[in-house]
mmCIF file of C-alpha atoms and ligand atoms in Angstrom:
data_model
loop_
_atom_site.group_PDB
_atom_site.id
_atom_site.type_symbol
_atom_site.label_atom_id
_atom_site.label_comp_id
_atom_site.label_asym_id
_atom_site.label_seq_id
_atom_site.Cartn_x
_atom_site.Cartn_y
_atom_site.Cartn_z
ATOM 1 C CA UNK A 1300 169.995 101.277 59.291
ATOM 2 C CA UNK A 1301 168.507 104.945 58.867
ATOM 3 C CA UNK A 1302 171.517 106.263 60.539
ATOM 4 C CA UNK A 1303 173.809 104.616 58.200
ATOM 5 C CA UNK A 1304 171.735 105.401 55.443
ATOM 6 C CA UNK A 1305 171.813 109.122 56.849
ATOM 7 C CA UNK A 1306 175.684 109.354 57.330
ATOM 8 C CA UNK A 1307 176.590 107.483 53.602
ATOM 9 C CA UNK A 1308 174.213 110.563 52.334
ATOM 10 C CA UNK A 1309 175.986 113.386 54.334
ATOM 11 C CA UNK A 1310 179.847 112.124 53.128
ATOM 12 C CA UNK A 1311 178.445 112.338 49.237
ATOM 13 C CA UNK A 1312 177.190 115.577 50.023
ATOM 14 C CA UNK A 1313 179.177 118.070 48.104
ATOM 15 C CA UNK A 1314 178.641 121.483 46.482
ATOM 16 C CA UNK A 1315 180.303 120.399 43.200
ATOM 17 C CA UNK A 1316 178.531 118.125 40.037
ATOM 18 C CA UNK A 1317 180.530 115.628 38.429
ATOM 19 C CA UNK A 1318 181.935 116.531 35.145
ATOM 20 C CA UNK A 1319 181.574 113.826 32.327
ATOM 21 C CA UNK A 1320 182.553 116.498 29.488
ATOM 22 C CA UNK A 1321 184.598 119.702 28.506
ATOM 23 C CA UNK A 1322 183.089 122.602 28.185
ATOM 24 C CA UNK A 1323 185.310 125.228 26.717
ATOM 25 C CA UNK A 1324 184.698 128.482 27.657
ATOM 26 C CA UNK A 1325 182.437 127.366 30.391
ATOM 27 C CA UNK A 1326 182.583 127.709 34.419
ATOM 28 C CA UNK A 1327 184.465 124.910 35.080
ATOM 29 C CA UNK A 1328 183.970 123.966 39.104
ATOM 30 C CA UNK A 1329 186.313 122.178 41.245
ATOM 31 C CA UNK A 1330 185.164 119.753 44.019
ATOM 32 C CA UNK A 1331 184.079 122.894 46.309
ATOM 33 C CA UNK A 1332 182.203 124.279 43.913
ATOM 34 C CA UNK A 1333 184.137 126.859 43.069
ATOM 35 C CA UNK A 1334 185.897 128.136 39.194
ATOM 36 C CA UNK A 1335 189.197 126.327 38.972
ATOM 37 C CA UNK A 1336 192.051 128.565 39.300
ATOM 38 C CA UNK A 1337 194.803 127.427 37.483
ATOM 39 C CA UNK A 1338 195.618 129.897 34.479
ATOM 40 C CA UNK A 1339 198.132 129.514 31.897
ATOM 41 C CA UNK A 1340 198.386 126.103 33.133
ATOM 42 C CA UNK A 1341 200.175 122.899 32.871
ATOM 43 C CA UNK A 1342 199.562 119.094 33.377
ATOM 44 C CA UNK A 1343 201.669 116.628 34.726
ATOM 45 C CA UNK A 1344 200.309 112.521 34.983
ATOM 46 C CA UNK A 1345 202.096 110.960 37.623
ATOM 47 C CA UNK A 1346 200.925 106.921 37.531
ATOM 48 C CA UNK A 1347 197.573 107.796 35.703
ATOM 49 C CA UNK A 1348 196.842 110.653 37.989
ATOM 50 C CA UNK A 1349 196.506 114.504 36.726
ATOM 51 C CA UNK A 1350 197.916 117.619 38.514
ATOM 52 C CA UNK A 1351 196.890 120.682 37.261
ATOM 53 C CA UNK A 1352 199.556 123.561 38.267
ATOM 54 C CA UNK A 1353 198.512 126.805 37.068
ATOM 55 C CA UNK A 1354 198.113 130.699 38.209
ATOM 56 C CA UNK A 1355 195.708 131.640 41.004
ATOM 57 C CA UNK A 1356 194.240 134.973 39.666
ATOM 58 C CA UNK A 1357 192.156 137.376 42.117
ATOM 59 C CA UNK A 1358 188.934 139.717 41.307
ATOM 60 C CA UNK A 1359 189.922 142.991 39.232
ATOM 61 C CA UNK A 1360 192.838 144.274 37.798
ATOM 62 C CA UNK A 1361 195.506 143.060 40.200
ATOM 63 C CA UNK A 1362 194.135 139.747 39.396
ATOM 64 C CA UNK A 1363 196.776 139.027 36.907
ATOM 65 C CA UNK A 1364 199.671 140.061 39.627
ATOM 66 C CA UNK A 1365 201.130 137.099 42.006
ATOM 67 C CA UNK A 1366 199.105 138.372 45.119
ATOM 68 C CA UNK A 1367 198.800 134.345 45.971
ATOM 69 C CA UNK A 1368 200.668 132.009 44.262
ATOM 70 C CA UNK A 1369 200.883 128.590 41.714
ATOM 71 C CA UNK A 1370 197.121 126.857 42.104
ATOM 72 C CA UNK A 1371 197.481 122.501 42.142
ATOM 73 C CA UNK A 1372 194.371 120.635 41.397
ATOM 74 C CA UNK A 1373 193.987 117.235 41.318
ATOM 75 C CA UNK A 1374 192.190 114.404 38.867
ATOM 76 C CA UNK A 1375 192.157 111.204 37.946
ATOM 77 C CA UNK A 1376 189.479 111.534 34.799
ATOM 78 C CA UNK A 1377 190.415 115.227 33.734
ATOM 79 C CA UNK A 1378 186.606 115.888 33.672
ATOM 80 C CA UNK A 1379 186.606 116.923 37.563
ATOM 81 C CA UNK A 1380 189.483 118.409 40.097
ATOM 82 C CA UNK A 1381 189.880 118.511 43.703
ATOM 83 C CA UNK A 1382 191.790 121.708 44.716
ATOM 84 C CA UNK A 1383 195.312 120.990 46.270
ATOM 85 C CA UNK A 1384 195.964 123.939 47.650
ATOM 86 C CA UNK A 1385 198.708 126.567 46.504
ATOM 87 C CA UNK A 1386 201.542 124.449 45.780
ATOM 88 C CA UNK A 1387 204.226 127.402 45.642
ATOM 89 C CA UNK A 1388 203.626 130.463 47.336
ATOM 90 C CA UNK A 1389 204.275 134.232 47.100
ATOM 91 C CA UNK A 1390 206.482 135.559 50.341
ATOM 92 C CA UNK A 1391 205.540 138.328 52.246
ATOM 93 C CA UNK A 1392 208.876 140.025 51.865
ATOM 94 C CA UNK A 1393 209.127 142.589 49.081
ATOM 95 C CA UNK A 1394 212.737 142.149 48.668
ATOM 96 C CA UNK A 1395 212.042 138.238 47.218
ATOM 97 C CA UNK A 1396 212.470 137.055 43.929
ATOM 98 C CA UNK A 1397 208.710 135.663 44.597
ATOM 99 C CA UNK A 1398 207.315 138.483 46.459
ATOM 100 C CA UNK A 1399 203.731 139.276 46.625
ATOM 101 C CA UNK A 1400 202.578 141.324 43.915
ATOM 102 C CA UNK A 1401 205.570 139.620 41.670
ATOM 103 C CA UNK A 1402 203.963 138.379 37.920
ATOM 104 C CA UNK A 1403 204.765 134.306 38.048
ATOM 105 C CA UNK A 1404 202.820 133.344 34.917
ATOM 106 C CA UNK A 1405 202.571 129.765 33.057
ATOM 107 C CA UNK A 1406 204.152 127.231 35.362
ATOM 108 C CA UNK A 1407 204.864 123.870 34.174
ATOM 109 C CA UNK A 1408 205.925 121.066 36.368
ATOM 110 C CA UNK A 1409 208.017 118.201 35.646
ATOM 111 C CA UNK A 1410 208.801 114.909 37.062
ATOM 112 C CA UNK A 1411 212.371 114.050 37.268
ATOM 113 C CA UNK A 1412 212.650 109.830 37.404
ATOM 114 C CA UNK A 1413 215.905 110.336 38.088
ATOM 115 C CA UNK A 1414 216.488 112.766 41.177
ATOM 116 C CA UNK A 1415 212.199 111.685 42.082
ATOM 117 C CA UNK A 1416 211.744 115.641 42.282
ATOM 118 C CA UNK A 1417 209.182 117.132 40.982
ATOM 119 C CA UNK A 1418 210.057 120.470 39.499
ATOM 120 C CA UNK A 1419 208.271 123.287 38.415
ATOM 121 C CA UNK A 1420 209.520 126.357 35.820
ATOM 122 C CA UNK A 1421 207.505 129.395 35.451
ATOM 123 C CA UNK A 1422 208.382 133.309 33.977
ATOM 124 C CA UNK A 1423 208.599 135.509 36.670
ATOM 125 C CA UNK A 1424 208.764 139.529 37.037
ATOM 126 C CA UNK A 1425 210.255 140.889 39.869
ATOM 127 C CA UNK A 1426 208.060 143.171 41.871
ATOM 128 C CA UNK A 1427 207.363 146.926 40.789
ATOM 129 C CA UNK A 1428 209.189 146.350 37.675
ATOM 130 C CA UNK A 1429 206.195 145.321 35.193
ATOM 131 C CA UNK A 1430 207.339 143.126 32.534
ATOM 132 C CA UNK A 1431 210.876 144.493 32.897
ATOM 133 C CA UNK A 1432 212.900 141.475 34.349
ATOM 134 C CA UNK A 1433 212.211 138.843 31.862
ATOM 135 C CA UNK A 1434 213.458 136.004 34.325
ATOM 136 C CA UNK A 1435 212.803 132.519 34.507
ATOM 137 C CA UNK A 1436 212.445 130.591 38.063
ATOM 138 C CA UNK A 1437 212.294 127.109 39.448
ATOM 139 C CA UNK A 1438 211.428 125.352 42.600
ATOM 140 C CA UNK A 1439 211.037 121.859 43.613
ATOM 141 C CA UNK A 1440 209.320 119.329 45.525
ATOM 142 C CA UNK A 1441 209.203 115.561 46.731
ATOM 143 C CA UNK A 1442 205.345 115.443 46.353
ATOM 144 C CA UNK A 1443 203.352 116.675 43.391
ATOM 145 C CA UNK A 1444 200.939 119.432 45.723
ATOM 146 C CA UNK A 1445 203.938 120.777 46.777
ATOM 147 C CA UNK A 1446 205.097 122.530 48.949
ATOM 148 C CA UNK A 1447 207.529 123.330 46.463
ATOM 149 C CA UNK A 1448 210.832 125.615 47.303
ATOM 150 C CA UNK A 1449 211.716 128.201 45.123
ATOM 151 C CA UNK A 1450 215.376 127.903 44.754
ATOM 152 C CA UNK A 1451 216.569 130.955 42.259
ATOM 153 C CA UNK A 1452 215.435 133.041 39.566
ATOM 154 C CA UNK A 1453 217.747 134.298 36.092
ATOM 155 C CA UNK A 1454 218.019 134.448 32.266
ATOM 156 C CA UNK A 1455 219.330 131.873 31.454
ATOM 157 C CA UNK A 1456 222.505 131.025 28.992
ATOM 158 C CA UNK A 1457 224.622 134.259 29.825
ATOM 159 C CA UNK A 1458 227.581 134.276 27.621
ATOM 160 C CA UNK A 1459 226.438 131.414 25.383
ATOM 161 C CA UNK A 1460 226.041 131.771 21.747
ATOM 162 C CA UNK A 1461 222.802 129.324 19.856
ATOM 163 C CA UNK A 1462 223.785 125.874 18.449
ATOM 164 C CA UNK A 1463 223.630 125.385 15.233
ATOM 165 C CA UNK A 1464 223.354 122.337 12.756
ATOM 166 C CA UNK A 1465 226.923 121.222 11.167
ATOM 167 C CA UNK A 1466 226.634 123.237 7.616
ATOM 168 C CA UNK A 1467 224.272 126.001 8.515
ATOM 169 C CA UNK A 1468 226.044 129.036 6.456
ATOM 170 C CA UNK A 1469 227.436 131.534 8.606
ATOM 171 C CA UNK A 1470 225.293 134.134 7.097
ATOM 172 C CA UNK A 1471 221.996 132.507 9.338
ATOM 173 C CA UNK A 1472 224.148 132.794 12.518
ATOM 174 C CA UNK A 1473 223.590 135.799 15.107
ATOM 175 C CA UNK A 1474 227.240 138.042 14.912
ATOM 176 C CA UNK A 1475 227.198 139.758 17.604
ATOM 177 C CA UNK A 1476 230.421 141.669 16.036
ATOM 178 C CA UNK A 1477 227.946 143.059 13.792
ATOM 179 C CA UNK A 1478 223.977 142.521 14.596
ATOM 180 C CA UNK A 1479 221.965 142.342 11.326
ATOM 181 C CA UNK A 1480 219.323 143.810 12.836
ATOM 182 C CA UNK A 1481 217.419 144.955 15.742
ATOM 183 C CA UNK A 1482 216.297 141.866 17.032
ATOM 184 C CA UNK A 1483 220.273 140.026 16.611
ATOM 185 C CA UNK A 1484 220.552 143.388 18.604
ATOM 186 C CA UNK A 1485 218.332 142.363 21.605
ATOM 187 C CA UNK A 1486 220.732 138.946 21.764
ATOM 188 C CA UNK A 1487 223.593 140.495 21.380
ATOM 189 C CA UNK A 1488 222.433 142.953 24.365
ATOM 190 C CA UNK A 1489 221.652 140.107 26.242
ATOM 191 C CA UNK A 1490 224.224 137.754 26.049
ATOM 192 C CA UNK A 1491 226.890 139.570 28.900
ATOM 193 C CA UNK A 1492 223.688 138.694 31.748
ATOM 194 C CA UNK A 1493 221.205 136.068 30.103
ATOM 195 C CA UNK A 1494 218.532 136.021 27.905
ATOM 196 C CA UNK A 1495 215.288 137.202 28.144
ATOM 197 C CA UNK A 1496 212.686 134.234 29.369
ATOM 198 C CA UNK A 1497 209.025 135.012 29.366
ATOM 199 C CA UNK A 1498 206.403 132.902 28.198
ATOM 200 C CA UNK A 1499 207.254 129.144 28.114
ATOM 201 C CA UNK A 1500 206.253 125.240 28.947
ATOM 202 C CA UNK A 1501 208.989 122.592 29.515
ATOM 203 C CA UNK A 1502 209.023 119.484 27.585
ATOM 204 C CA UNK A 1503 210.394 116.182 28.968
ATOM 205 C CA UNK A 1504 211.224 113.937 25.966
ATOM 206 C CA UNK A 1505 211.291 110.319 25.619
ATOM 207 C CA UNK A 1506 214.713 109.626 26.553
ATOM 208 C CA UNK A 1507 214.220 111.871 30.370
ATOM 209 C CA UNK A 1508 216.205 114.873 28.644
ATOM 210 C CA UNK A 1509 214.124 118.044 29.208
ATOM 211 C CA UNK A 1510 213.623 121.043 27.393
ATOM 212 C CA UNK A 1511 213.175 124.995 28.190
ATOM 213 C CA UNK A 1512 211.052 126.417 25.736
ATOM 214 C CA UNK A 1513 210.479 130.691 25.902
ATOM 215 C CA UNK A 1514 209.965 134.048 24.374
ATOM 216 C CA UNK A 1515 213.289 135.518 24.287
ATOM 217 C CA UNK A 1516 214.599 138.758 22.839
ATOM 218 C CA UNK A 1517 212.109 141.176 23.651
ATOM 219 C CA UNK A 1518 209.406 138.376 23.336
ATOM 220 C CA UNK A 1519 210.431 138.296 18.998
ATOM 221 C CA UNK A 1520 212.183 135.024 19.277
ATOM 222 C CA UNK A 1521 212.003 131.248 20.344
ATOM 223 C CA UNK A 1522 214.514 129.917 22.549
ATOM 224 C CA UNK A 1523 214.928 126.005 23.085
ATOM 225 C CA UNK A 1524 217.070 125.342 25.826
ATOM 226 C CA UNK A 1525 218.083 122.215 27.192
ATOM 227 C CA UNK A 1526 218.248 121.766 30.815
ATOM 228 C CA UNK A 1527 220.745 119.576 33.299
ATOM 229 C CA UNK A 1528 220.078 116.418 34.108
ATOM 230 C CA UNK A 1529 218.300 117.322 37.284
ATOM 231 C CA UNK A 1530 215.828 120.257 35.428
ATOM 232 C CA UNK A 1531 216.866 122.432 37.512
ATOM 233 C CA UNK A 1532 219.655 124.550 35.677
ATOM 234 C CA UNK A 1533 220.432 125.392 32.163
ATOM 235 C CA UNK A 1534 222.991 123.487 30.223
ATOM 236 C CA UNK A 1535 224.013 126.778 27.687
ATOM 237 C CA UNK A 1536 223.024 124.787 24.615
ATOM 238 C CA UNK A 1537 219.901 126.348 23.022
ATOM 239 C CA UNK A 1538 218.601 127.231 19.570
ATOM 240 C CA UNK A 1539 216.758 130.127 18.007
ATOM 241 C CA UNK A 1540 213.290 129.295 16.562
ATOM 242 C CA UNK A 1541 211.323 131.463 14.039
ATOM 243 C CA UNK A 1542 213.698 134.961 14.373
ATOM 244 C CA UNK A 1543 211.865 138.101 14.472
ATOM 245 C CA UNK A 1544 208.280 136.497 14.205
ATOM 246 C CA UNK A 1545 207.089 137.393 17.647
ATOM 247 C CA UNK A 1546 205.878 133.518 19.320
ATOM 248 C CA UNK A 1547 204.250 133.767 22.709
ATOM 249 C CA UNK A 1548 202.485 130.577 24.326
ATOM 250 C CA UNK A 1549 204.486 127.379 23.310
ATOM 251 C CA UNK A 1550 203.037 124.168 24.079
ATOM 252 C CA UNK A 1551 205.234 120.967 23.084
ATOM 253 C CA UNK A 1552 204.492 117.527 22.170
ATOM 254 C CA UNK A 1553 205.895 114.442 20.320
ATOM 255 C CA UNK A 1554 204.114 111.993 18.130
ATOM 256 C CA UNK A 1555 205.571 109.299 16.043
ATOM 257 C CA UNK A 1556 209.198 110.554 16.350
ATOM 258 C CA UNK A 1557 208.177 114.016 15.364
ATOM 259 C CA UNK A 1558 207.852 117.068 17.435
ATOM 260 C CA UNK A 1559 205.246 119.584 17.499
ATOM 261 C CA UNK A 1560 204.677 123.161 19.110
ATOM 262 C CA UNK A 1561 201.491 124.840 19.183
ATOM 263 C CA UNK A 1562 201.928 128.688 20.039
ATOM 264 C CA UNK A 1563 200.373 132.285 19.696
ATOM 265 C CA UNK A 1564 201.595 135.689 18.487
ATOM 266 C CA UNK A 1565 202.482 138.395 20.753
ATOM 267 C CA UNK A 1566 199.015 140.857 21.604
ATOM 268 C CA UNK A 1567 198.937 141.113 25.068
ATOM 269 C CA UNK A 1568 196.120 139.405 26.573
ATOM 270 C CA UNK A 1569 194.012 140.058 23.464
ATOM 271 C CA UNK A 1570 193.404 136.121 21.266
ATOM 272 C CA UNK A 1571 195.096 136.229 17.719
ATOM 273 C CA UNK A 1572 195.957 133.426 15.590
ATOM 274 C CA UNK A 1573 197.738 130.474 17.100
ATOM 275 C CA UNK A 1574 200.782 128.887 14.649
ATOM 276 C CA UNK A 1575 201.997 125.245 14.706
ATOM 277 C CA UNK A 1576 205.670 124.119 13.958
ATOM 278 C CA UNK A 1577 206.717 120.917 13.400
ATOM 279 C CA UNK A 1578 210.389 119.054 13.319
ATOM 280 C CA UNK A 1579 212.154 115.829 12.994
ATOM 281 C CA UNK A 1580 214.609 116.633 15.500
ATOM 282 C CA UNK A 1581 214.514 118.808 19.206
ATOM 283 C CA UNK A 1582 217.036 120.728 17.502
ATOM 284 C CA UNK A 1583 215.397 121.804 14.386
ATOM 285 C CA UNK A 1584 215.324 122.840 12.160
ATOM 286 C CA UNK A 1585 211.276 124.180 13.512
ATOM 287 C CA UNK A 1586 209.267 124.586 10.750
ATOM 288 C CA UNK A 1587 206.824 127.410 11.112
ATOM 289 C CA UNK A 1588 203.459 125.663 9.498
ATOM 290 C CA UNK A 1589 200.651 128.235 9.651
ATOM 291 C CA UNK A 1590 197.590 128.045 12.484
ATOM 292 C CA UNK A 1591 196.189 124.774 13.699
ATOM 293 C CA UNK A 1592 192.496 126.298 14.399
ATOM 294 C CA UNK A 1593 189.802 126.017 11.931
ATOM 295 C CA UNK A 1594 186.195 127.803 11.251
ATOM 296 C CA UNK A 1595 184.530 130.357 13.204
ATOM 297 C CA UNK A 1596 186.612 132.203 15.808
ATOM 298 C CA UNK A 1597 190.127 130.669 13.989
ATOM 299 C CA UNK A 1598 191.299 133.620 13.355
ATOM 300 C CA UNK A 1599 191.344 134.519 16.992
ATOM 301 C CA UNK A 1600 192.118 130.633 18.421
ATOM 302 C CA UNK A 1601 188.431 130.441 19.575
ATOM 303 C CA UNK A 1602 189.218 133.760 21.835
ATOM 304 C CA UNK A 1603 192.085 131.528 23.352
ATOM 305 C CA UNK A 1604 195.633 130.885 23.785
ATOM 306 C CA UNK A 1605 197.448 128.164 23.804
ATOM 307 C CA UNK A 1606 199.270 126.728 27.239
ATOM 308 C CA UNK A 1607 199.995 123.182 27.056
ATOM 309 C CA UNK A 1608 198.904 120.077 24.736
ATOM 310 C CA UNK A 1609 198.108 116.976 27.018
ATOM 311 C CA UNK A 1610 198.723 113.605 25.770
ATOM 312 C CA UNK A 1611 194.904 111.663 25.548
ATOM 313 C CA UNK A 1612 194.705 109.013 28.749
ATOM 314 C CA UNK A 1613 195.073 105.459 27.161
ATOM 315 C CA UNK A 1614 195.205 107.016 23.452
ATOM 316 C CA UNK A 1615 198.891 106.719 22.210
ATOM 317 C CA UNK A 1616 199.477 109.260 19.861
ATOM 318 C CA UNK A 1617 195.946 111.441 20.152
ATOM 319 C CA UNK A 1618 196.340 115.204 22.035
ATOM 320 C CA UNK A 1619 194.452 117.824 23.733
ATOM 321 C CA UNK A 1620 195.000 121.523 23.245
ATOM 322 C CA UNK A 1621 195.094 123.937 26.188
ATOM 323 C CA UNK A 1622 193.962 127.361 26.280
ATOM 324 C CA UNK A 1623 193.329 130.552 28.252
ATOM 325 C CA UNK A 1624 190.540 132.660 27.743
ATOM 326 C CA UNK A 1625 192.216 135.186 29.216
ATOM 327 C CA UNK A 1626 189.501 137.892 31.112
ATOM 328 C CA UNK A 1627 192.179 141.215 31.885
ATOM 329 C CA UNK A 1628 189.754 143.048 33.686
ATOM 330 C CA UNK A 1629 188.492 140.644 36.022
ATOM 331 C CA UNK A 1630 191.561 137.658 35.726
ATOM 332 C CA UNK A 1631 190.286 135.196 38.139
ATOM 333 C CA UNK A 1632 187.423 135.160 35.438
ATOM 334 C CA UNK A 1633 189.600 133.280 32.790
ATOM 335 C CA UNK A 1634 187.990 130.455 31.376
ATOM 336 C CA UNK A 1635 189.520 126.808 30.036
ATOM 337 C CA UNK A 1636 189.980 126.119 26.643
ATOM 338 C CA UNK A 1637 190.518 122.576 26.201
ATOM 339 C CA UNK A 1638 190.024 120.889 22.616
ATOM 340 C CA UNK A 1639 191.080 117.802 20.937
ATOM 341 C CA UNK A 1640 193.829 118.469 18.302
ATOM 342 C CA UNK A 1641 193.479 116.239 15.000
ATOM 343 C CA UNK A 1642 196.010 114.516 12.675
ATOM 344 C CA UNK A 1643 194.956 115.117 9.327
ATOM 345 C CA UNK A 1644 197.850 114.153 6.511
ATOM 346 C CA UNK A 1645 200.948 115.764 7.716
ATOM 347 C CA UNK A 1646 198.739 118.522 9.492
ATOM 348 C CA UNK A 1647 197.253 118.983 12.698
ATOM 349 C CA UNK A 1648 193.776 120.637 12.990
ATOM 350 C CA UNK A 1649 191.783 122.177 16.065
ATOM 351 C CA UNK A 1650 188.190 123.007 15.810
ATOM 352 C CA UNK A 1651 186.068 124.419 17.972
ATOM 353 C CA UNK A 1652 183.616 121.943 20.014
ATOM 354 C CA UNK A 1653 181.030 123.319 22.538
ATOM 355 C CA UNK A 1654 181.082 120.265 24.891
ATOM 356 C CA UNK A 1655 183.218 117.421 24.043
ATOM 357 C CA UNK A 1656 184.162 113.944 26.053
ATOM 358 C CA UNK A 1657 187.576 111.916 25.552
ATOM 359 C CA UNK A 1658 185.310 109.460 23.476
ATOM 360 C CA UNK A 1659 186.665 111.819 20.790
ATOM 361 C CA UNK A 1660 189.748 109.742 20.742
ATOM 362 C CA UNK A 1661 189.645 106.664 18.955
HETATM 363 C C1 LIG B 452 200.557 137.262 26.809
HETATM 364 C C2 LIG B 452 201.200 136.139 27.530
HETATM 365 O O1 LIG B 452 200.995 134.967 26.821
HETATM 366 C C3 LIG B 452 200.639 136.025 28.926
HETATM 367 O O2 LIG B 452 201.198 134.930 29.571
HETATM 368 C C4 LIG B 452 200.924 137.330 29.613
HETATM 369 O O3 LIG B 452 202.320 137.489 29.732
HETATM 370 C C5 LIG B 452 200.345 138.468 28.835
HETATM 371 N N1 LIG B 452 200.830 138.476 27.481
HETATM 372 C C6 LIG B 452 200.654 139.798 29.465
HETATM 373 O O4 LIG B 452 200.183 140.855 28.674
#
């Protein structure tokens, strides 16, 4: 009986502690003990069950290069995460899209019901070229951890010009005969070869269609692109959202027939206001409707920015906002922002919380 007693007490011996809140800004420890590292994350619920895909950042500097790849964690309360492993990794061969030392920032993985792939997007820069390639890549898998296979990297929607709404004035559409300006200019310049993707999320909508959402055009514009029925091309029909105004950071989600995007502007890795935008339809028109955060530190979204909203387990209709608190010198340092996001009128708010539970959701 002493043995027994013995051996039940070695298997719950672990170097983590059980989570039963958020803690923004806080260590946040997986189930060895160690600061999840999953940055500029995503989550996807598969039956219930979390998976948190997300960058793995090393010490110093370099931290915020791809010297190891896309982190997985798993959960099934969202308080507490067992570490999955690297579910797509860099390749030891400098002449790969994914090579070592590559930038792959802000994957998002989806599930496709249809093909029962999982797939993931994510902004990648090709090595030795800084921020320079602007590409967007995608892999996929038959299991959530992975291993996932990167299958090809572009910009997408070469030679394709936006969609527009029957009766928007030809005035508001790009003419690349004659660019109104510098930033119709970067389109224009783009559309022979693709156009520029950096940051992004993808956003799977109610009826299985999904959505590419990114900074294009020299990170000054929006692009929403739909993608194939398999998520794993682009279909060339894409809008334009908020011209010229710089959004970095999207984050999607849909409430009540109505879709929402949470994003930042464009400082680097420096926190500045997040802005919200709301529409009736995927397809705009987007609505640009000020910032979301408010109080102390909402100027600065809480010293945050945003990377995915998460719909609330068993709470129809109630979200939770996803942020990086990004640490440039030291990356593998970032810290979790996670805060609930509240309806309130036709606005949505985000305040800042020091420790919070998902009894927050009514
Ligand atoms: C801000 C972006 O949101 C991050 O994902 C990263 O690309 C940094 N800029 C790089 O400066």
């Amino acid at each position: 009986m002493g043995l027994i007693i013995m051996f039940v007490g070695f298997g719950l011996q672990t170097n983590a502690q059980t989570y039963t809140d958020f803690n923004p800004g806080q260590i946040w420890k997986d189930d060895k003990g160690v600061h999840i590292n999953a940055h500029g994350g995503g989550i996807v619920n598969v039956k219930g069950v979390y998976y948190w895909f997300g960058e793995h950042k090393v010490a110093g500097e370099l931290g915020n290069t791809a010297q190891v790849g896309v982190h997985c964690y798993f959960s099934k309360d969202l308080y507490n995460w067992k570490d999955e492993g690297i579910a797509l990794a860099v390749v030891n061969d400098p002449s790969s899209d994914i090579a070592k030392g590559s930038i792959i920032e802000r994957p998002k993985v989806v599930y496709n019901k249809k093909t029962k792939k999982f797939v993931m997007w994510f902004h990648l820069e090709l090595l030795g070229k800084g921020y320079a390639a602007a590409r967007t890549g995608v892999a996929v898998a038959d299991k959530a951890t992975g291993p996932y296979t990167f299958i090809k990297s572009y910009r997408p929607n070469a030679g394709k010009q936006p969609f527009y709404a029957v009766g928007t004035p030809e005035t508001e559409k790009v003419n690349c005969e004659q660019p109104k300006d510098k930033v119709d200019g970067f389109f224009c310049r783009d559309l022979p070869g693709g156009q520029m993707a950096r940051d992004m999320t993808v956003f799977v909508d109610d009826d299985g269609k999904a959505y590419h959402v990114f900074s294009s055009e020299e990170n000054f514009t929006l692009h929403l692109a739909e993608l194939t029925p398999d998520y794993l091309s682009h279909t060339g029909k894409f809008i334009r959202i908020y011209v010229g105004q710089q959004t970095e950071a999207p984050a999607l989600f849909k409430k009540d027939g109505v879709y929402y995007m949470v994003g930042s502007g464009c400082t680097g890795w420096a926190p500045n206001p997040a802005r919200w935008f709301k529409a009736s339809s995927i397809w705009g028109p987007w609505t640009f409707m000020g910032n979301p955060c408010e109080g102390e530190g909402a100027n600065k979204t809480f010293g945050g920015q945003s990377t995915h909203v998460l719909p609330a387990p068993g709470k129809p209709g109630q979200f939770i906002f996803m942020a990086d608190k990004w640490e440039p010198k030291d990356a593998i340092d970032g810290r979790y922002l996670w805060l609930p996001i509240h309806f309130e009128g036709d606005k949505i708010k985000i305040r800042w919380m020091d420790k919070w539970n998902l009894s927050v959701f009514k």
